[in-house]
Amino acid sequence: MPKCIKSEGQAIDYVYKLLPPAEEEPFEEHLKNCPDCTEAVQSFDTVLQLTDKAQAEVTVPELALQDIEMNVYKRLAATHKQTLFSRVRAYFANFGSVFRWQKTAAASTAVLALITIAILMSNPFQPEPRLQLTEAQSAYARIEQYRQQDIQRNLEEALITHHLRNDAWETESRLHRMKEQAHGTTWTKVADDHLQNLQSGTLNRTQQNSKSRN
Amino acid sequence: MDKLIDDEMLVAQFQSGRQNAFDELMKRYKSKIFSYLLRSVRNYEDAEDITIEVFFKAYRALENWQPKAKFSTWLYKIASNLAIDYHRTKARHPVYALEDTEIPEANLVASDLYSDPEKQLEEQERGRIIREAVDQLSPKQKAVFMLSRYEGLQLKEVAETLDMAEGTVKIHLHRAVKRLQTLLRPLWENNEI
Ligand SMILES: [Zn+2]
């Protein structure tokens, strides 16, 4: 069977809706009389339907997205710590080499004094741009802010889950998550109270109380 | 999504010191970038790590960013580069097995659609086979296919994102679809669909 001279690329472009508008209609006319291209179009169309469906099944659960911002700021804060550390290390490495040179080149007090003055004048923490510091500061502030939000969100979610869906397991895991986030704050006490109440089945009443407290 | 303030305006605000603007940008794009990466690397943990890396890199580079392209295109560029690196690294370690199991299948297919558990399993299996076929594309073919098909990028934007000529993008796209046709043909020829 003679193969059609039109390229398969054209069939792909047609299915993908990439054909220039002027080429679309002539191609559709051609399809009416060309079984090769018709078969190609059908098969590429099936490929896209299959992959679209399979990819649509991949979804990111809301829960996985919650910590992204906080983790980005943690990553920024960690890098700042690292650069500070590596600068201190680099500084002492430099100091060491100057010192070795000075030892072999017959020490004089003048050389020592010069080194001291040089160190005093060039504060090792000075040359780093101011921006880095504010970046770290804002990273820490953001981490704290997201932590607070996370604590509150988990408490709210825990209460909603308990109240609307009566899902004890989910409620409990939310409360534990909240407690984890709240480590070192008075919020852990709130989490503990709720956990205790959950076990004794009185969470609904404490929920009312915590609402009226706010 | 509150798009009253466009992305580029938020970038300008961030550059002039308004930190909240970056939070807003993350809020706008974290879901898109995460799902793009999840489709690409098909492993929750790695997708999450790379998403964090994308915003980390963006934060540090944004100070000197010039609005030559759309902010979203630039963000996809960072994500695509990291995904391509990821696949290259994985390719160098042949021990790596495709890990669709990393994605809980129960989450992937809405369970109430099928009362028949056998049919549901079949459906899940088919989804897995198709996603594995997409995995067999070269990293560039895969990136072109994903960006154009699932991220709604125009070919011109895909070209910018991947630093390719538009013609090259089209070649990769044609190869990707052809390859998928070869890989998936048995599914419909054996009347499995
Ligand atoms: Zn034809």
XYZ file of N, CA, C and O and ligand atoms in Angstrom, chain A residues 4-6 27 30-31 33-38, ligand 1:
49
model
N 1.184 7.676 2.293
C 0.936 9.073 1.967
C 2.224 9.884 2.129
O 3.018 9.619 3.020
N 2.425 10.851 1.261
C 3.663 11.631 1.326
C 3.643 12.683 2.443
O 4.669 13.240 2.803
N 2.493 12.965 2.998
C 2.441 13.932 4.107
C 3.155 13.329 5.314
O 3.103 12.125 5.542
N -5.901 20.342 5.541
C -5.525 19.035 6.092
C -6.767 18.200 6.379
O -6.795 16.989 6.114
N -7.904 16.778 3.261
C -7.022 15.676 2.883
C -7.384 14.398 3.650
O -7.374 13.297 3.085
N -7.741 14.566 4.914
C -8.077 13.408 5.757
C -9.247 12.601 5.170
O -9.278 11.378 5.275
N -9.850 11.788 2.283
C -9.479 10.853 1.218
C -8.203 10.071 1.502
O -7.698 9.387 0.613
N -7.648 10.239 2.709
C -6.381 9.557 2.969
C -6.472 8.653 4.201
O -6.439 9.140 5.327
N -6.567 7.344 3.979
C -6.665 6.420 5.114
C -5.394 6.423 5.974
O -5.475 6.271 7.195
N -4.207 6.631 5.350
C -2.951 6.664 6.117
C -2.986 7.754 7.183
O -2.733 7.517 8.357
N -3.299 8.963 6.732
C -3.298 10.096 7.663
C -4.426 9.964 8.682
O -4.258 10.331 9.844
N -5.565 9.429 8.230
C -6.686 9.250 9.154
C -6.296 8.284 10.272
O -6.545 8.543 11.450
Zn -2.284 11.530 3.903
